[in-house]
CSV table of C-alpha atoms in Angstrom, one decimal:
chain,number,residue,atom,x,y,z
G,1,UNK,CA,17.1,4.0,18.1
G,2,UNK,CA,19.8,3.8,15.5
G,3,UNK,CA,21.1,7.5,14.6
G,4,UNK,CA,18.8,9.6,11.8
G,5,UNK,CA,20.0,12.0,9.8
G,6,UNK,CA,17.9,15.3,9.9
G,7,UNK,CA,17.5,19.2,9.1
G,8,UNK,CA,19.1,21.7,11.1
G,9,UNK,CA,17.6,25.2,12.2
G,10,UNK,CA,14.5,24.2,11.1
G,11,UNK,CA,12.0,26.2,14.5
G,12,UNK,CA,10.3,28.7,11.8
G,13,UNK,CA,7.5,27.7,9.1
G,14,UNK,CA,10.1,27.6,6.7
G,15,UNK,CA,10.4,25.0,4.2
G,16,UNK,CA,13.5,23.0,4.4
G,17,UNK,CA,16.5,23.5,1.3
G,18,UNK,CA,18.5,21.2,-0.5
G,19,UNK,CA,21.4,22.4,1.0
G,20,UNK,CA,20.1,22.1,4.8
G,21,UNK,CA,19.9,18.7,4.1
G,22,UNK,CA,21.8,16.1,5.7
G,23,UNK,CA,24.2,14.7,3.3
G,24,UNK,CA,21.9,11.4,3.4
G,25,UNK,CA,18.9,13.2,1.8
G,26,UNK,CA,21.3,16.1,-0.2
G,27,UNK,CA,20.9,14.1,-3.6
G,28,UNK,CA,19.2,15.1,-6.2
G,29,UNK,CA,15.8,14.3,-6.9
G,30,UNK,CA,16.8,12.3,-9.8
G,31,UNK,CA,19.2,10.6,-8.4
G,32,UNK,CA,16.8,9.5,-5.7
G,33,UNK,CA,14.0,7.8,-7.5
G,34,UNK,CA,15.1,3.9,-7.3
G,35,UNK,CA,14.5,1.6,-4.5
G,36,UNK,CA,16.4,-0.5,-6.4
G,37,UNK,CA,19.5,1.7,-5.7
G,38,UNK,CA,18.6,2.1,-2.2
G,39,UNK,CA,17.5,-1.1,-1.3
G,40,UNK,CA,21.0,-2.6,-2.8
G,41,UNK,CA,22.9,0.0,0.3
G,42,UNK,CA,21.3,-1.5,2.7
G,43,UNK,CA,21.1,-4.8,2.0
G,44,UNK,CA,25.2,-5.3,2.5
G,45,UNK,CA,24.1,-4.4,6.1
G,46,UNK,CA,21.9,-7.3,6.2
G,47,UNK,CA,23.9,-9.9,4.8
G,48,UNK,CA,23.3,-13.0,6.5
G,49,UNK,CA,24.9,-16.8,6.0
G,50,UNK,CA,22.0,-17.7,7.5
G,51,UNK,CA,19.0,-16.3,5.7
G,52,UNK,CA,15.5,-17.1,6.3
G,53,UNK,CA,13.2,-17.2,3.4
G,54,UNK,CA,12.3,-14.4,0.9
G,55,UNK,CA,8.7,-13.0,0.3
G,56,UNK,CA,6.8,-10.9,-1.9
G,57,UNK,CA,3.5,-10.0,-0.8
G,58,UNK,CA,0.8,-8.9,-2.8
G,59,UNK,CA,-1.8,-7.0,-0.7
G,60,UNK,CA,-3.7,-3.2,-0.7
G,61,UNK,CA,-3.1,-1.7,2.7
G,62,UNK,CA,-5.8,-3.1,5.4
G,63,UNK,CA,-6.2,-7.0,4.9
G,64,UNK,CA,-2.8,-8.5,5.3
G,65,UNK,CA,-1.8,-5.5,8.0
G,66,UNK,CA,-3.0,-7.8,11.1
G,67,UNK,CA,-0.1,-10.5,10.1
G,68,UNK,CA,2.7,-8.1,9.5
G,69,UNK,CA,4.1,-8.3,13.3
G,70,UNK,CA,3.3,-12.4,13.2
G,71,UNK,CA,5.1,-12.7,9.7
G,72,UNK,CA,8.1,-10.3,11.1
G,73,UNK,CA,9.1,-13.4,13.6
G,74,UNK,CA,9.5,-16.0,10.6
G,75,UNK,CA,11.3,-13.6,8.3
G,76,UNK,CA,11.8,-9.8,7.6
G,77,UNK,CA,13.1,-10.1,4.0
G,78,UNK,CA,9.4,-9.5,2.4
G,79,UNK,CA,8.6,-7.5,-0.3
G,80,UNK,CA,5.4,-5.8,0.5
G,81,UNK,CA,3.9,-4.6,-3.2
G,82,UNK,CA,1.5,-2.3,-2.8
G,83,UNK,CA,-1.2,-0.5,-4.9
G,84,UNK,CA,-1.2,3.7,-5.4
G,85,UNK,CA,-4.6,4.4,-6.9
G,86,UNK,CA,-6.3,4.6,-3.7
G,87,UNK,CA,-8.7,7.7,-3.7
G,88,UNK,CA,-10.7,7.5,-0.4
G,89,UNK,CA,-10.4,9.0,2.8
G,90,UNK,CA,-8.0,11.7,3.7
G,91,UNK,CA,-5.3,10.3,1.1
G,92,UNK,CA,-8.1,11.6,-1.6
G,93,UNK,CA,-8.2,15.2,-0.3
G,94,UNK,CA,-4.2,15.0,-0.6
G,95,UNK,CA,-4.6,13.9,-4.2
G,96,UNK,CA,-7.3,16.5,-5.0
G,97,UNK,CA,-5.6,20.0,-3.7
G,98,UNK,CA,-1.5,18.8,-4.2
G,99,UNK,CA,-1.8,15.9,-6.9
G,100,UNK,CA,0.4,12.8,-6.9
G,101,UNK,CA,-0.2,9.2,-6.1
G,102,UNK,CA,-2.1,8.0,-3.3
G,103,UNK,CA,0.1,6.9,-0.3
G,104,UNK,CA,-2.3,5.8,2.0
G,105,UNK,CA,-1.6,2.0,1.9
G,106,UNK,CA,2.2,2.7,1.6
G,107,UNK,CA,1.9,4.8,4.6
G,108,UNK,CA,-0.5,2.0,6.6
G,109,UNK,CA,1.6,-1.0,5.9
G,110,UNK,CA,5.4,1.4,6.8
G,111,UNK,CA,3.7,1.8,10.2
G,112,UNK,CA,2.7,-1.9,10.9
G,113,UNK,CA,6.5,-2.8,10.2
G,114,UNK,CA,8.2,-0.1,12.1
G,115,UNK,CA,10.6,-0.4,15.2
G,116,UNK,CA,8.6,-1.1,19.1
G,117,UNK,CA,11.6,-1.5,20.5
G,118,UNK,CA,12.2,1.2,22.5
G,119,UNK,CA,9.5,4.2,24.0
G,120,UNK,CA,11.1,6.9,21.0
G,121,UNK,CA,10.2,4.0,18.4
G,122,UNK,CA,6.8,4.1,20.0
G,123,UNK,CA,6.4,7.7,20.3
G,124,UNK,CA,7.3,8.2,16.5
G,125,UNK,CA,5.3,5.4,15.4
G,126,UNK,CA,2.5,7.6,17.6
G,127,UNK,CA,3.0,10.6,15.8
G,128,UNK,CA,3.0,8.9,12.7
G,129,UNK,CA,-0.3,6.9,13.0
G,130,UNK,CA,-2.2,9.7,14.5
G,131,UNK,CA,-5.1,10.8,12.7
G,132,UNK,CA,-7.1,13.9,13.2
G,133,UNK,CA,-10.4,14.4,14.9
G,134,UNK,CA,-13.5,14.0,12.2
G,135,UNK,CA,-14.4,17.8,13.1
G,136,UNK,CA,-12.6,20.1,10.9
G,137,UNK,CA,-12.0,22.8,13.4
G,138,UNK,CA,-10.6,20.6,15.9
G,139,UNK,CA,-9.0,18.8,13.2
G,140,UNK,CA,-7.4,22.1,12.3
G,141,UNK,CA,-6.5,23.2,15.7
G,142,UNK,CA,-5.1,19.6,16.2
G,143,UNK,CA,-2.7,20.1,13.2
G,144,UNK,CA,-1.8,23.3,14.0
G,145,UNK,CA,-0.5,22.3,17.4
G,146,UNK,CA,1.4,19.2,15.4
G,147,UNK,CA,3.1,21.3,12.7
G,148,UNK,CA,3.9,24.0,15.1
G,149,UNK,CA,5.4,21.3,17.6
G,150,UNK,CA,2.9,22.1,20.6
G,151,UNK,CA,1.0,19.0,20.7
G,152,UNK,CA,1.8,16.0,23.3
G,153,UNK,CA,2.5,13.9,20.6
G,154,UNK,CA,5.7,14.9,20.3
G,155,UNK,CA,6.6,13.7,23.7
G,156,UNK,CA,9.3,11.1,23.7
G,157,UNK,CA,10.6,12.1,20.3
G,158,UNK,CA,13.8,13.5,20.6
G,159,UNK,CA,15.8,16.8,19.1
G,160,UNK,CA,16.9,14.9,15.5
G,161,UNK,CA,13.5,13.1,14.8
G,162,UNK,CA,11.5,15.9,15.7
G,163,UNK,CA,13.3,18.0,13.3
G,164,UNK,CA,13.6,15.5,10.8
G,165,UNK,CA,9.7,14.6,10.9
G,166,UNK,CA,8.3,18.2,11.4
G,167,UNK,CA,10.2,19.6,8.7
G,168,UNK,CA,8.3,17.7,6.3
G,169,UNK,CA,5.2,18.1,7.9
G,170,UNK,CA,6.2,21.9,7.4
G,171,UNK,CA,6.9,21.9,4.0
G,172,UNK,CA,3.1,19.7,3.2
G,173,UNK,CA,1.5,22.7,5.0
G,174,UNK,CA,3.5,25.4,2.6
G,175,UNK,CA,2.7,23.6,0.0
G,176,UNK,CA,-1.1,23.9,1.1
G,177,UNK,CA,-0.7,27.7,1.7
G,178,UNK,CA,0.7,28.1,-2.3
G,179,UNK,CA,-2.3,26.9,-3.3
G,180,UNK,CA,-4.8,29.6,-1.7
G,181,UNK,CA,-8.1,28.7,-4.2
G,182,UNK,CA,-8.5,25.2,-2.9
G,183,UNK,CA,-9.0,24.7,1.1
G,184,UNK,CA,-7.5,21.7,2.5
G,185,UNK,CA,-9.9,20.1,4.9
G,186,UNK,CA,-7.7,18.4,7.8
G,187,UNK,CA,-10.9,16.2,9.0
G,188,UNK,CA,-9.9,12.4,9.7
G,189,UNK,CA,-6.4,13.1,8.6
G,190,UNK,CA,-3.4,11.0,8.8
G,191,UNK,CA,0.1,12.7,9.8
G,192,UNK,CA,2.0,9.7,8.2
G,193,UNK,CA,0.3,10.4,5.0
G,194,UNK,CA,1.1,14.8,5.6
G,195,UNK,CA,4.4,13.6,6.3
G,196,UNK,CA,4.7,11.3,3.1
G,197,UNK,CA,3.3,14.1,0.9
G,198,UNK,CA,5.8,16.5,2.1
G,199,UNK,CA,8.4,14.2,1.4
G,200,UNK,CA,7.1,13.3,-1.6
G,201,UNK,CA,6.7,16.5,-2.8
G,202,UNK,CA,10.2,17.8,-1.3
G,203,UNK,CA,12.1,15.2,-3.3
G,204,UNK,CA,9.9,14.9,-6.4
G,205,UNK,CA,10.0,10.7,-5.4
G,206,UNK,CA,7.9,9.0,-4.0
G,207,UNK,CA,10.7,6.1,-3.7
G,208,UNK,CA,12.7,8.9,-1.8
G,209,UNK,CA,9.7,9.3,0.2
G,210,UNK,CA,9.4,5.5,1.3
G,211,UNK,CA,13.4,5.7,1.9
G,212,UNK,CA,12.9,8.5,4.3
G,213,UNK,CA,9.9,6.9,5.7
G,214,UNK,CA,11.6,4.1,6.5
G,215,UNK,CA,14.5,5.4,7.9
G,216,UNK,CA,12.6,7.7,10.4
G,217,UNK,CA,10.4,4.9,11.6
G,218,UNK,CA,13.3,1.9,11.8
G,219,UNK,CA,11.8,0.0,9.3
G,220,UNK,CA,13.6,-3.6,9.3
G,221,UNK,CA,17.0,-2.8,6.7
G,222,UNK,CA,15.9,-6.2,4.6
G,223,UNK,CA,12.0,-5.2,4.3
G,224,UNK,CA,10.9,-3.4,1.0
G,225,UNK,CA,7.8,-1.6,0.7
G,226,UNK,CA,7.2,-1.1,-3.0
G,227,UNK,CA,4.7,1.0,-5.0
G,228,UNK,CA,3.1,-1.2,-7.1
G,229,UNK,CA,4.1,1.8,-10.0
G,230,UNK,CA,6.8,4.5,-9.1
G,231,UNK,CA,5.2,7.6,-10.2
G,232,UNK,CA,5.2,11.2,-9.1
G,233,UNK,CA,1.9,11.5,-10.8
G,234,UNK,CA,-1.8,11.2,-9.9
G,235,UNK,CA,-2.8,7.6,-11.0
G,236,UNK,CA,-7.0,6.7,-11.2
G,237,UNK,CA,-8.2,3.2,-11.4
G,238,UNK,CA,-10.7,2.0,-13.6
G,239,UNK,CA,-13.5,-1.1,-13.3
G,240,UNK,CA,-15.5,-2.6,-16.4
G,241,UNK,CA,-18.5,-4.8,-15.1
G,242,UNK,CA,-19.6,-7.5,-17.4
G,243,UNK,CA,-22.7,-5.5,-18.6
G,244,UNK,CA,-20.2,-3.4,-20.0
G,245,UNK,CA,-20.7,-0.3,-17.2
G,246,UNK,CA,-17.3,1.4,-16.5
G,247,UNK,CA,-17.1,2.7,-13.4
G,248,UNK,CA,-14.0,5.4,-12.5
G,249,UNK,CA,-12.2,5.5,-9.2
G,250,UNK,CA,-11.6,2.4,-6.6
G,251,UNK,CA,-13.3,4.2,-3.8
G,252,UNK,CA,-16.7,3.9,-6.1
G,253,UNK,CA,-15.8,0.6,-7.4
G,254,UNK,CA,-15.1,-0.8,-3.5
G,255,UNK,CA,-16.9,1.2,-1.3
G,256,UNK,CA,-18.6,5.0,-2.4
G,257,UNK,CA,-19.0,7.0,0.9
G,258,UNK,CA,-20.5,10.0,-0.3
G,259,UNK,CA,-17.8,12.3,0.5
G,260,UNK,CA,-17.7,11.4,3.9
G,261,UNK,CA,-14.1,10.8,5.3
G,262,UNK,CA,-14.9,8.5,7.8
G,263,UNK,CA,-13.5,5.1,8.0
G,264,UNK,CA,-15.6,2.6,6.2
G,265,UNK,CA,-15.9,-0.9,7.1
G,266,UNK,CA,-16.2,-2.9,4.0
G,267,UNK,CA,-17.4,-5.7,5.3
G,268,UNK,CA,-20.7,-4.0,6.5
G,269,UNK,CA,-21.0,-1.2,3.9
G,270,UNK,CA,-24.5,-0.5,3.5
G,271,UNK,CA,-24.1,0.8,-0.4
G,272,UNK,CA,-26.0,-1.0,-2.8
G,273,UNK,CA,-24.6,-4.6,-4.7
G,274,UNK,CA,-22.5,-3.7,-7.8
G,275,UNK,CA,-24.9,-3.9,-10.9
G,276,UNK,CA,-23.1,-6.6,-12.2
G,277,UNK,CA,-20.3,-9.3,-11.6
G,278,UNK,CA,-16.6,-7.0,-12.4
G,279,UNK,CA,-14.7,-8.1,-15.6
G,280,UNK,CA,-11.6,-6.4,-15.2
G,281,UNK,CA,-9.6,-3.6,-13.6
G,282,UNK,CA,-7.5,-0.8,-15.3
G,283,UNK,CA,-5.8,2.6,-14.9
G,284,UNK,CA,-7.7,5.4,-16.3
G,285,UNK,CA,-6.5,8.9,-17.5
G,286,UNK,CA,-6.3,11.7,-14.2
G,287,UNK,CA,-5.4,14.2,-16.8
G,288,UNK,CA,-7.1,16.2,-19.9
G,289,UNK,CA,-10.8,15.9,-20.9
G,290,UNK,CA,-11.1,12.3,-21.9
G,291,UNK,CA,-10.9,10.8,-18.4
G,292,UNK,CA,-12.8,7.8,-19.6
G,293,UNK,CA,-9.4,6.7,-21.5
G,294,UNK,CA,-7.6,3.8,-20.6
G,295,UNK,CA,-3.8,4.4,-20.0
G,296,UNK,CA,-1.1,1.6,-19.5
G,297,UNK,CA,1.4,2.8,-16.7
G,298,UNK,CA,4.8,0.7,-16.1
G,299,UNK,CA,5.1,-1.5,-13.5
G,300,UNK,CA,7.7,-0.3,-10.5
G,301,UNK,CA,11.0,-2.6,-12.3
G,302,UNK,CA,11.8,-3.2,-8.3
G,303,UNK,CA,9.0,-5.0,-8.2
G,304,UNK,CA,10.2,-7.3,-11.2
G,305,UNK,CA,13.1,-7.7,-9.9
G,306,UNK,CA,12.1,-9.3,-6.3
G,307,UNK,CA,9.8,-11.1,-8.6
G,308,UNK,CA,12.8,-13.4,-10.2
G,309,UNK,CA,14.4,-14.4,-7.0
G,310,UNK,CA,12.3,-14.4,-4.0
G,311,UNK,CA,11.2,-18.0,-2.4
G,312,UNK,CA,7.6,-17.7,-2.1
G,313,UNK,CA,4.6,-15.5,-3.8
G,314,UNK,CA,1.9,-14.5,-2.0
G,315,UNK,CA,-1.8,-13.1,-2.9
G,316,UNK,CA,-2.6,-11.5,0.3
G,317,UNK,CA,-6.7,-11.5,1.6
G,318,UNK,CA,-8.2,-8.4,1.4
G,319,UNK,CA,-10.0,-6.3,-1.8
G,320,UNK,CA,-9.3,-8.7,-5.0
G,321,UNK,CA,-10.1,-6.2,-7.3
G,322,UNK,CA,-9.5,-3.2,-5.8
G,323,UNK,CA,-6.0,-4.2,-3.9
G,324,UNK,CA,-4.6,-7.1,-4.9
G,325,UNK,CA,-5.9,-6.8,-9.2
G,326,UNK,CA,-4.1,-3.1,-9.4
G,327,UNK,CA,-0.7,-4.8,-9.1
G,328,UNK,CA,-1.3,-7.7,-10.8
G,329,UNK,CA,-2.6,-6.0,-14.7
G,330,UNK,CA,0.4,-4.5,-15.2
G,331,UNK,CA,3.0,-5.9,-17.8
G,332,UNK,CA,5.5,-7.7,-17.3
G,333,UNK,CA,3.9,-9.0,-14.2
G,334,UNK,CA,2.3,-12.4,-15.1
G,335,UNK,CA,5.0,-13.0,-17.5
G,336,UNK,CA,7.7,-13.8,-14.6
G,337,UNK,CA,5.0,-15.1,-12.3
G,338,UNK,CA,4.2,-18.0,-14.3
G,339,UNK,CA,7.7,-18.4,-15.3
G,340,UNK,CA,8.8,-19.2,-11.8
G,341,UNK,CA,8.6,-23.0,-9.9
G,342,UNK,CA,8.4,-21.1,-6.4
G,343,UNK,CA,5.3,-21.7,-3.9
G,344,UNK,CA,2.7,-18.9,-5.2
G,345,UNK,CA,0.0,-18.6,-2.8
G,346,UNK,CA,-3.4,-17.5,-2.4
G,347,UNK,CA,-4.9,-16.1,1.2
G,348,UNK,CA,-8.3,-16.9,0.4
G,349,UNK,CA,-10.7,-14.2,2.2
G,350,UNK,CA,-12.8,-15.4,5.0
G,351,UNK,CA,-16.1,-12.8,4.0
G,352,UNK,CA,-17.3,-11.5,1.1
G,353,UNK,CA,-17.3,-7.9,0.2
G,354,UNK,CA,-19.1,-5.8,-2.5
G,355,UNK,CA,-16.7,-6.8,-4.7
G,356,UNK,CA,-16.8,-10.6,-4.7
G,357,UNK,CA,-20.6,-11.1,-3.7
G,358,UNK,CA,-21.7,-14.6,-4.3
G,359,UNK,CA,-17.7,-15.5,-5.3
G,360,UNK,CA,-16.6,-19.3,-4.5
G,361,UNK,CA,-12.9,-20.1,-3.9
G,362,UNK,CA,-12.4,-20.7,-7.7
G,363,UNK,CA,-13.5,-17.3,-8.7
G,364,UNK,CA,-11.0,-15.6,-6.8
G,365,UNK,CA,-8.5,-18.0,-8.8
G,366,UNK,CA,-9.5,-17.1,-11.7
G,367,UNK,CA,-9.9,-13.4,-10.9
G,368,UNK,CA,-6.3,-13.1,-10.1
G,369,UNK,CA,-5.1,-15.9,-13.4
G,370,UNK,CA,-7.4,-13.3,-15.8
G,371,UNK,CA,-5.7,-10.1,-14.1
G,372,UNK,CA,-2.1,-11.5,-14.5
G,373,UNK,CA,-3.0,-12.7,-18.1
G,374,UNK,CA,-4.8,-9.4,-19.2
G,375,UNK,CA,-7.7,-11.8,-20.7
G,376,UNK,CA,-10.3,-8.5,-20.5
G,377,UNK,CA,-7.4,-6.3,-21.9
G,378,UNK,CA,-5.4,-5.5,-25.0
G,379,UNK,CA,-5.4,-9.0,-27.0
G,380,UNK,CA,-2.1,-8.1,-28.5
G,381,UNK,CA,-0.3,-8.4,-24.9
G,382,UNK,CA,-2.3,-10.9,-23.6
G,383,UNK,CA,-1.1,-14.3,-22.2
G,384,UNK,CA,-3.2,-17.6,-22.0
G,385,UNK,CA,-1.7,-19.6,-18.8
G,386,UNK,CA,-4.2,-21.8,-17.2
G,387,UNK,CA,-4.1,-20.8,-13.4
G,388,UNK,CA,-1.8,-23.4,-11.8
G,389,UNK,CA,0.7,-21.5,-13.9
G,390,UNK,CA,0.2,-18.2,-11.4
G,391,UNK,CA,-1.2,-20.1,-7.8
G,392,UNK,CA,-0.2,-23.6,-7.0
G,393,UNK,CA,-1.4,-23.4,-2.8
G,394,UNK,CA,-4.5,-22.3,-1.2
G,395,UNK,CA,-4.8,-21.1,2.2
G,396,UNK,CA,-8.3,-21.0,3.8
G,397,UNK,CA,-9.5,-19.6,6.8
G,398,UNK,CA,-11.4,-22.3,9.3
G,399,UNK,CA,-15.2,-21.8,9.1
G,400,UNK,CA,-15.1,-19.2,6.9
G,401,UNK,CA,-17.6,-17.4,4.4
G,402,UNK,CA,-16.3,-18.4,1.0
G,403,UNK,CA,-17.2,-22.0,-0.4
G,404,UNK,CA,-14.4,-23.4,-1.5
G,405,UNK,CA,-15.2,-25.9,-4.7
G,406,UNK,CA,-12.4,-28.6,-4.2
G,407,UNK,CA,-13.2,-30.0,-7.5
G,408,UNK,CA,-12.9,-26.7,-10.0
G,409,UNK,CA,-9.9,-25.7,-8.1
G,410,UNK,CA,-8.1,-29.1,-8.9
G,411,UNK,CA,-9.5,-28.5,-12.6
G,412,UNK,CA,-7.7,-25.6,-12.6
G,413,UNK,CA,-4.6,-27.3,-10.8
G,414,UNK,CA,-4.7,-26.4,-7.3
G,415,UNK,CA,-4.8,-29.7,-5.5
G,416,UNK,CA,-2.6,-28.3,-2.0
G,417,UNK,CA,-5.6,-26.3,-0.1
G,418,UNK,CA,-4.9,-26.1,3.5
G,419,UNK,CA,-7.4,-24.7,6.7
G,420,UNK,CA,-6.0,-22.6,8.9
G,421,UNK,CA,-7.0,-21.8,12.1
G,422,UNK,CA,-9.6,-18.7,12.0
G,423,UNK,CA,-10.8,-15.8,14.5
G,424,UNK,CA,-14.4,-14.4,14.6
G,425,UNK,CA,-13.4,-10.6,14.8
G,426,UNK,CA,-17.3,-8.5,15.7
G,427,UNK,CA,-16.1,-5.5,13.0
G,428,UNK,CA,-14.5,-8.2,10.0
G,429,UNK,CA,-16.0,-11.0,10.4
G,430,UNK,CA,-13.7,-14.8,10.2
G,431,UNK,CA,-9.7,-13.6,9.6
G,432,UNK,CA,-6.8,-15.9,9.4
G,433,UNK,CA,-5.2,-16.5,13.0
G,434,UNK,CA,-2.0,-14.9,12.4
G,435,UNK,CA,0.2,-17.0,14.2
G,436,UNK,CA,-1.3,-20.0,12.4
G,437,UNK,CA,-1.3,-18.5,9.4
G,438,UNK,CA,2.4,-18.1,9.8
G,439,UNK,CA,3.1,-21.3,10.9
G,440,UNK,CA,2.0,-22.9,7.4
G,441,UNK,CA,3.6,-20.3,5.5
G,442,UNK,CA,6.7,-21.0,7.3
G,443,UNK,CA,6.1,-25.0,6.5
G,444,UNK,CA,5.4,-23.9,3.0
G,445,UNK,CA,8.9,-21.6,2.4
């Protein structure tokens, strides 16, 4: 693997110092809070006079994970925009006791592109994916063994990873121990995500975070993984049914668990139908007593930026409302969508979920045109493009769940809708192929 800066000295639970750093990572925290800046170092290394098509990607952080390695082959200059209101899970016990945004689907999809090349790459990317056992002493014992660089994981991963990686996992346990009145319970965790909080946390960044992140797992130099909003703060999002019921926090909204920390298969969640069809999506207050307020965070201007110049958009499958939506309701967003000629292009999913019960193909499109035109929203920033302004291609999955209404979708002026070659999975029901599915994107770009 390609040489990684990292903290010297670092054998004793002691958190790591500014001025321990490797020159790399000796910035300040302010100075470290743009992708922009970083993703403009190393794209000189990347320079190509041969360059194959640019992407930004749309998606939360399960549904389009299954193509990443496929897409990898036809380019690696993709944007991957991702949502950080997630509140489920282990990521959700993070938020609770140490605050922040949710890194969970950050976290998932920086895995799914890091480096194989080589058995270190694959030891890190190990570490990193590892999650905890579901019982909280073993999970304890577990992590224990982890942060205190005991465990077999560590294996393979040599003298500057391990100290780069477990330095951070270090300072995430300190900053658990400061905080003695609320116990942190370890079952089902994720070390990427421990590792991600530490950095986050360490840097006061969570762009920092995914810079580091990136680094330590090799992530392809022209691939940016982008938080949909850059925030060091905790961020909540918000649903309004069209009965007019509000309900707060996407794990309710997508799939409630009860508190369990299991992983939950959306698909086959046995919670209850929504009471009503969902009119909208929006960020709510984390802070103060009025958490039923509506707040209007700024979109990540990274993500505007791609936005202008990449070749081809892309509404990944997966959660419409709860992971692709978050991204799309934020200003400035639909603005340069629908001002760009590019292909913009819809993964249509191949089941329905809680959230898009009874949905045809044209209510996804309009789902995503009324996001990006804020038509539920604050009429004085609201736009009025018809939805051949934000998708112009469909992508549908062979033989799967969701009708697809040829006729409404050329009313709303989609007439290219292409099938693509499917595969029955027993947990998720009909996916895209991914090689397939990567084949017509690469016709389309």
């Amino acid at each position: 693997m390609a040489e990684i800066c990292f903290f010297g000295g670092l054998v004793h639970h002691k958190a790591p110092s500014p001025s321990s750093l490797h020159p790399l990572f000796r910035s300040k925290p302010h100075h470290c809070n743009s992708t922009s800046h970083m993703a403009a170092s190393v794209s000189a290394e990347c320079h190509s006079s041969l360059e194959p098509p640019s992407l930004l990607v749309f998606s939360g952080g399960t549904g389009f994970n299954g193509v990443v390695e496929e897409l990898k082959k036809l380019t690696t200059r993709v944007a991957h925009v991702l949502p950080v209101s997630d509140d489920g899970g282990s990521t959700a016990e993070i938020v609770r006791v140490l605050g922040g945004p949710a890194v969970g689907d950050i976290r998932s999809r920086c895995l799914r592109l890091s480096d194989e090349s080589t058995s270190e790459a694959l030891a890190v990317r190990r570490l990193l994916g590892h999650r905890l056992p579901i019982d909280a002493h073993k999970a304890k014992k577990d992590w224990y063994d982890i942060v205190e660089g005991n465990h077999s994981l560590w294996d393979g991963v040599s003298g500057p990873y391990r100290e780069t990686i477990r330095a951070f996992l270090v300072y995430f346990q300190n900053e658990i121990l400061r905080r003695p009145n609320d116990t942190f319970c370890f079952s089902n965790g994720s070390i990427g995500n421990f590792f991600f909080a530490g950095a986050r946390i360490f840097f006061q960044s969570l762009d920092a975070a995914i810079f580091l992140f990136s680094r330590v797992s090799e992530i392809p130099c022209d691939s940016l993984v982008l938080p949909v909003i850059s925030t060091n703060d905790r961020l909540t999002l918000g649903c309004e049914l069209q009965d007019g019921t509000i309900i707060r926090g996407q794990n309710e909204i997508s799939h409630p668990t009860n508190g369990t920390m299991q992983t939950v298969d959306k698909r086959h969640c046995s919670t209850s139908d929504l009471p009503s069809k969902i009119k909208r999506v929006f960020y709510m207050s984390s802070e103060g007593n009025n958490l039923l307020h509506e707040v209007f965070p700024p979109v990540n201007p990274t993500v505007l930026e791609q936005l202008k110049t990449v070749d081809c958009i892309v509404y990944a499958m997966g959660s419409l409302f709860t992971s692709i939506c978050p991204s799309l309701v934020l200003l400035g967003v639909g603005e340069i969508i629908s001002s760009r000629s590019c292909r913009k292009v819809l993964l249509l999913n191949g089941s329905q979920d809680r959230e898009t019960s009874g949905f045809t193909a044209s209510c996804f499109v309009i789902a995503i045109a009324d996001a990006l035109n804020r038509t539920h929203g604050d009429p004085n920033i609201r736009l009025k493009n018809p939805p051949g302004y934000y998708i112009n291609t469909l992508l549908v999955p062979k033989d799967g769940e969701i009708a697809v209404d040829h006729k409404q979708l050329s009313e709303q002026g989609i007439d290219d809708v292409r099938v693509v070659e499917s595969v029955c999975d027993p947990k998720h029901g009909i996916l895209f192929n991914a090689s397939s599915l990567i084949s017509t994107l690469a016709g389309l770009v």
